[in-house]
Structure formats: C-alpha cells, structure tokens
Amino acid sequence: MDLKRSRSVKLNDGHSMPVLGLGTLASEEVPKSRAREATKVAIDVGYRHFDAAYVYQNEEEVGQALREKIADGRVKREDLFYTTKLWATFFRPELVRPALERSLKKLQLDYVDLFIIHIPVAMKPGEELMPKDDRGEIILETVDLRDTWVALEKCKDAGLTKSIGVSNFNHKQLDMILNKPGLKYKPVCNQVECHPYLNQSKLLEFCKSKDIVLVAYSVLGSQRDPKWVQGDSPLLLEDPVLKEIAKKHNRNPGQVAMRYQLQRGVVVLAKSFNEKRIKDNFQVFDFELTPEDMKAIDGLNRNFRYFKLPFAAHHPWYPFSEEY
C-alpha cells in the first residue's frame, strides 16, 4: 500500500478499506457509553474505519455515534467503513442473515461495509453468547463453514453488506473457502492477532498471494481482559527495541508498532477509549521506519499469542494448531 498517496487499500471485490481503524471491543466493566464517546472522538480526529462485532454488545452505542456524526454533517455514510462480525452461535446457514439483520437493527443502518466470520469454531445456537453445559464448559458444535460462507455471499447479494471476509482463520481454513466448488466471492480479508511478538509473516505472505488483506488486531499487545488473555502475558509496549526506535523517531512505542504493520501492507486496528491515545494512535502517517528499524522489529517475533481460544483447543477447526 502506498501510504504517501492513499490511506486506504483496495479490496479484491473493488471496494476500499481505510488502513487504520478504531477497535471497539471493551471489557465488561467499561460502561457501554464509552464506546459512543470514543467513536465520536475518533471521527473528529479523522478515523473512518470502525471495527465492531455482535459479541462486543455495544453496537447500539457505536451506531448512535456514527448516526450523530452523519446528522451533524461531519461525515457522510459513504465516508465510513463499518465492520461487524458473525458470532459463533450463528454459523448455521439459516441463522446468518438474521444475525446480520440484528446488528443492522442495533446500528440503525441499512448496510455494513464488511461482515466477517468472527472465529472458525461454531458454538451451540441460542441467545447465550457463550453457551455452557452443567460443568461450565462452552458447548461447541461443528458447522461446515463453506455452507456458512454461502450464506454470507447471499447477504452481500442482498445489499446488507458491501464486502465479506473472515477472522482468526489459518491458511488451510482460508484455502478451504477459496477452493470451495461454486465460490462466488473470495474473502476480502482475514482479521487476525498480529504484532511484533506474533508477526504472522507466513500468513501475511499467503494472504497477499491470494489478494486477501491481512487486518491486524491486538497491534499494541493486548488489553489483558482476563476472560480472554492470561495475566502474565508480556507487555509489548515495554519492549526495549520498540522503545529505542520510538525515541529515535520522537514517537511512542505504540505508534512504532502500528507503523511497522502499515509498512508491511497490513491494515491496523487500534483499540482505545482514551481521547489522548485515540489521537496519538492516528499520528502514524507522518513518519517512516527505516529498513533497519523494520528488520529490528521483525527480530522480535516469538510467535506469542495473547488470544488463544483455549476453550476451543479440542475442536476439529481450532485455528491455532497450524503453524500459520
């Protein structure tokens, strides 16, 4: 991607995606109203890409912020790029469109820009986001994701979403969709955890070879929500190499970690509800890392995952047992 000329990347279906997005996931103790405020601040700062999901349970608030900014003339709907995700309890083909319609109703929007399969592991359908059995174990099920994909294609044809993609897929799972007989639309993207400790170089190369954009979450490490992430995980932003490079460029380590991804052709999602950090995270277009910087950051890779989906480790479609 040419960051000097454009701040968006062309997808394989002809639509464009801004290369920097605001992540809207928050842990349960954060008031939902914070998502609304952060979204409004982000629009004022210049963000046009918003990454959300049904399972985050704050789409009403994010949607409200988008609509308020459209109403006051700050942005037009077509300037915005909004992603939502199909949660694991809705993977049966007949549940896919109703799930998207549910998000659209919460958002009070006519369409989303991108609708993606959140994880490749299905859970028991129903109203519970994390259905559990008597022992407290999450109830998983097996759904053929190729059938789920056909239902996403139909959502695109119906105009409910402009583009469709996947998240947390490994290369074999991507291949399974790409090689599906009768495939109508390729996934435009694969959204995965990606940062200097897990730089996903092989998956990135694979995605580029298939004209699929790699979208990175947890680019700044992780917010350490105990529900998803172990408390003793390493603090990426305290890394001495990142700190040294940041000092050289008069930046902070987070900006360096984000710029690293952008220069590799990766779309970056940065999650913050803090006004100063939302602004800081947008200041990544006016400096450049040298080839030496990039090489030094490449050297930090240790294939360390914050987001491991341990409850799904025995599922046949658990994505992280493959090398990439």
GROMACS .gro file of C-alpha atoms in nm, residues 15-222:
model
  208
   15HIS     CA    1  -1.433  -0.170  -0.251
   16SER     CA    2  -1.177   0.022  -0.042
   17MET     CA    3  -1.086  -0.015   0.326
   18PRO     CA    4  -0.913   0.258   0.530
   19VAL     CA    5  -0.578   0.124   0.653
   20LEU     CA    6  -0.632   0.243   1.010
   21GLY     CA    7  -0.940   0.155   1.212
   22LEU     CA    8  -1.071   0.200   1.564
   23GLY     CA    9  -1.136  -0.123   1.755
   24THR     CA   10  -1.447  -0.107   1.974
   25LEU     CA   11  -1.407  -0.414   2.198
   26ALA     CA   12  -1.419  -0.328   2.570
   27SER     CA   13  -1.411  -0.545   2.878
   28GLU     CA   14  -1.736  -0.590   3.069
   29GLU     CA   15  -1.668  -0.336   3.342
   30VAL     CA   16  -1.633  -0.050   3.089
   31PRO     CA   17  -1.964   0.142   3.058
   32LYS     CA   18  -2.122   0.100   2.713
   33SER     CA   19  -2.148   0.478   2.677
   34ARG     CA   20  -1.767   0.493   2.647
   35ALA     CA   21  -1.790   0.325   2.305
   36ARG     CA   22  -2.020   0.603   2.183
   37GLU     CA   23  -1.790   0.878   2.311
   38ALA     CA   24  -1.475   0.713   2.171
   39THR     CA   25  -1.635   0.668   1.828
   40LYS     CA   26  -1.733   1.034   1.815
   41VAL     CA   27  -1.384   1.148   1.921
   42ALA     CA   28  -1.229   0.916   1.661
   43ILE     CA   29  -1.442   1.061   1.380
   44ASP     CA   30  -1.336   1.414   1.480
   45VAL     CA   31  -0.971   1.302   1.483
   46GLY     CA   32  -1.001   1.156   1.132
   47TYR     CA   33  -1.079   0.784   1.170
   48ARG     CA   34  -1.324   0.648   0.914
   49HIS     CA   35  -1.290   0.273   0.979
   50PHE     CA   36  -1.470   0.120   1.279
   51ASP     CA   37  -1.429  -0.243   1.376
   52ALA     CA   38  -1.715  -0.383   1.581
   53ALA     CA   39  -1.893  -0.713   1.645
   54TYR     CA   40  -2.222  -0.850   1.768
   55VAL     CA   41  -2.045  -1.021   2.059
   56TYR     CA   42  -1.899  -0.688   2.183
   57GLN     CA   43  -2.255  -0.590   2.282
   58ASN     CA   44  -2.209  -0.219   2.215
   59GLU     CA   45  -2.325  -0.182   1.853
   60GLU     CA   46  -2.618   0.038   1.960
   61GLU     CA   47  -2.376   0.288   2.113
   62VAL     CA   48  -2.130   0.281   1.821
   63GLY     CA   49  -2.418   0.311   1.573
   64GLN     CA   50  -2.558   0.606   1.765
   65ALA     CA   51  -2.222   0.785   1.744
   66LEU     CA   52  -2.196   0.723   1.369
   67ARG     CA   53  -2.550   0.848   1.311
   68GLU     CA   54  -2.493   1.160   1.523
   69LYS     CA   55  -2.183   1.247   1.323
   70ILE     CA   56  -2.368   1.187   0.995
   71ALA     CA   57  -2.659   1.402   1.117
   72ASP     CA   58  -2.437   1.696   1.214
   73GLY     CA   59  -2.268   1.692   0.872
   74ARG     CA   60  -1.925   1.585   0.996
   75VAL     CA   61  -1.922   1.274   0.771
   76LYS     CA   62  -2.138   1.104   0.510
   77ARG     CA   63  -2.237   0.739   0.548
   78GLU     CA   64  -2.030   0.653   0.238
   79ASP     CA   65  -1.718   0.802   0.403
   80LEU     CA   66  -1.742   0.548   0.685
   81PHE     CA   67  -1.627   0.186   0.684
   82TYR     CA   68  -1.805  -0.025   0.943
   83THR     CA   69  -1.725  -0.389   1.014
   84THR     CA   70  -1.940  -0.629   1.212
   85LYS     CA   71  -1.880  -0.997   1.280
   86LEU     CA   72  -2.089  -1.311   1.272
   87TRP     CA   73  -2.069  -1.466   1.618
   88ALA     CA   74  -2.008  -1.839   1.667
   89THR     CA   75  -2.366  -1.917   1.775
   90PHE     CA   76  -2.499  -1.808   1.434
   91PHE     CA   77  -2.292  -2.023   1.195
   92ARG     CA   78  -2.576  -2.245   1.077
   93PRO     CA   79  -2.661  -2.107   0.731
   94GLU     CA   80  -3.022  -2.021   0.818
   95LEU     CA   81  -2.905  -1.808   1.113
   96VAL     CA   82  -2.654  -1.592   0.922
   97ARG     CA   83  -2.880  -1.330   0.766
   98PRO     CA   84  -3.097  -1.288   1.078
   99ALA     CA   85  -2.775  -1.230   1.278
  100LEU     CA   86  -2.664  -0.953   1.040
  101GLU     CA   87  -3.013  -0.802   1.043
  102ARG     CA   88  -2.996  -0.798   1.421
  103SER     CA   89  -2.672  -0.597   1.410
  104LEU     CA   90  -2.818  -0.360   1.149
  105LYS     CA   91  -3.121  -0.304   1.370
  106LYS     CA   92  -2.899  -0.219   1.668
  107LEU     CA   93  -2.693   0.015   1.450
  108GLN     CA   94  -2.998   0.160   1.273
  109LEU     CA   95  -2.803   0.140   0.947
  110ASP     CA   96  -2.912  -0.004   0.611
  111TYR     CA   97  -2.587  -0.188   0.543
  112VAL     CA   98  -2.244  -0.259   0.685
  113ASP     CA   99  -1.924  -0.230   0.482
  114LEU     CA  100  -1.782  -0.561   0.595
  115PHE     CA  101  -1.932  -0.873   0.752
  116ILE     CA  102  -1.686  -1.138   0.869
  117ILE     CA  103  -1.693  -1.479   1.035
  118HIS     CA  104  -1.557  -1.399   1.383
  119ILE     CA  105  -1.382  -1.731   1.462
  120PRO     CA  106  -1.381  -2.063   1.271
  121VAL     CA  107  -1.528  -2.254   1.567
  122ALA     CA  108  -1.907  -2.285   1.598
  123MET     CA  109  -2.098  -2.284   1.926
  124LYS     CA  110  -2.443  -2.412   2.015
  125PRO     CA  111  -2.708  -2.175   1.871
  126GLY     CA  112  -2.927  -1.969   2.101
  127GLU     CA  113  -2.940  -1.636   2.282
  128GLU     CA  114  -2.640  -1.706   2.508
  129LEU     CA  115  -2.316  -1.569   2.364
  130MET     CA  116  -2.110  -1.833   2.545
  131PRO     CA  117  -2.344  -2.132   2.589
  132LYS     CA  118  -2.221  -2.355   2.874
  133ASP     CA  119  -2.309  -2.705   2.993
  134ASP     CA  120  -2.364  -2.813   3.356
  135ARG     CA  121  -1.988  -2.834   3.411
  136GLY     CA  122  -1.936  -2.478   3.292
  137GLU     CA  123  -1.770  -2.591   2.967
  138ILE     CA  124  -1.856  -2.397   2.650
  139ILE     CA  125  -2.080  -2.603   2.418
  140LEU     CA  126  -1.921  -2.620   2.074
  141GLU     CA  127  -2.064  -2.770   1.757
  142THR     CA  128  -1.939  -2.843   1.407
  143VAL     CA  129  -2.083  -2.648   1.116
  144ASP     CA  130  -1.936  -2.666   0.766
  145LEU     CA  131  -1.801  -2.314   0.721
  146ARG     CA  132  -1.837  -2.348   0.344
  147ASP     CA  133  -2.214  -2.351   0.399
  148THR     CA  134  -2.184  -2.053   0.634
  149TRP     CA  135  -1.983  -1.876   0.362
  150VAL     CA  136  -2.261  -1.926   0.103
  151ALA     CA  137  -2.498  -1.753   0.347
  152LEU     CA  138  -2.254  -1.459   0.374
  153GLU     CA  139  -2.240  -1.439  -0.005
  154LYS     CA  140  -2.620  -1.410  -0.006
  155CYS     CA  141  -2.600  -1.122   0.245
  156LYS     CA  142  -2.367  -0.942   0.004
  157ASP     CA  143  -2.602  -1.007  -0.288
  158ALA     CA  144  -2.891  -0.872  -0.080
  159GLY     CA  145  -2.702  -0.544  -0.023
  160LEU     CA  146  -2.684  -0.589   0.355
  161THR     CA  147  -2.304  -0.579   0.341
  162LYS     CA  148  -2.064  -0.445   0.078
  163SER     CA  149  -1.788  -0.698   0.146
  164ILE     CA  150  -1.742  -1.030   0.325
  165GLY     CA  151  -1.441  -1.183   0.497
  166VAL     CA  152  -1.312  -1.397   0.781
  167SER     CA  153  -1.125  -1.364   1.109
  168ASN     CA  154  -0.889  -1.592   1.303
  169PHE     CA  155  -0.861  -1.836   1.008
  170ASN     CA  156  -0.538  -2.024   0.938
  171HIS     CA  157  -0.415  -2.076   0.582
  172LYS     CA  158  -0.578  -2.419   0.549
  173GLN     CA  159  -0.914  -2.278   0.651
  174LEU     CA  160  -0.873  -1.994   0.400
  175ASP     CA  161  -0.784  -2.249   0.132
  176MET     CA  162  -1.096  -2.448   0.216
  177ILE     CA  163  -1.312  -2.142   0.137
  178LEU     CA  164  -1.107  -2.043  -0.170
  179ASN     CA  165  -1.128  -2.396  -0.315
  180LYS     CA  166  -1.500  -2.436  -0.244
  181PRO     CA  167  -1.689  -2.552  -0.557
  182GLY     CA  168  -1.915  -2.271  -0.678
  183LEU     CA  169  -1.737  -1.998  -0.481
  184LYS     CA  170  -1.898  -1.666  -0.574
  185TYR     CA  171  -1.687  -1.420  -0.370
  186LYS     CA  172  -1.345  -1.460  -0.212
  187PRO     CA  173  -1.295  -1.334   0.142
  188VAL     CA  174  -1.162  -0.978   0.114
  189CYS     CA  175  -0.971  -1.005   0.439
  190ASN     CA  176  -0.856  -1.224   0.726
  191GLN     CA  177  -0.855  -1.036   1.057
  192VAL     CA  178  -0.604  -1.188   1.297
  193GLU     CA  179  -0.394  -1.110   1.601
  194CYS     CA  180  -0.074  -0.952   1.472
  195HIS     CA  181   0.202  -0.756   1.648
  196PRO     CA  182   0.584  -0.770   1.675
  197TYR     CA  183   0.568  -1.076   1.907
  198LEU     CA  184   0.341  -1.258   1.655
  199ASN     CA  185   0.420  -1.101   1.321
  200GLN     CA  186   0.231  -1.358   1.110
  201SER     CA  187   0.488  -1.331   0.829
  202LYS     CA  188   0.388  -1.664   0.669
  203LEU     CA  189   0.016  -1.597   0.691
  204LEU     CA  190   0.072  -1.244   0.555
  205GLU     CA  191   0.265  -1.382   0.258
  206PHE     CA  192  -0.009  -1.640   0.196
  207CYS     CA  193  -0.286  -1.378   0.214
  208LYS     CA  194  -0.101  -1.143  -0.022
  209SER     CA  195  -0.060  -1.428  -0.273
  210LYS     CA  196  -0.441  -1.473  -0.272
  211ASP     CA  197  -0.524  -1.099  -0.282
  212ILE     CA  198  -0.666  -1.114   0.071
  213VAL     CA  199  -0.591  -0.822   0.305
  214LEU     CA  200  -0.450  -0.908   0.646
  215VAL     CA  201  -0.618  -0.695   0.913
  216ALA     CA  202  -0.438  -0.685   1.248
  217TYR     CA  203  -0.593  -0.675   1.592
  218SER     CA  204  -0.402  -0.652   1.923
  219VAL     CA  205  -0.138  -0.449   1.736
  220LEU     CA  206  -0.041  -0.285   2.067
  221GLY     CA  207  -0.027  -0.614   2.254
  222SER     CA  208  -0.350  -0.671   2.442
   0.00000   0.00000   0.00000
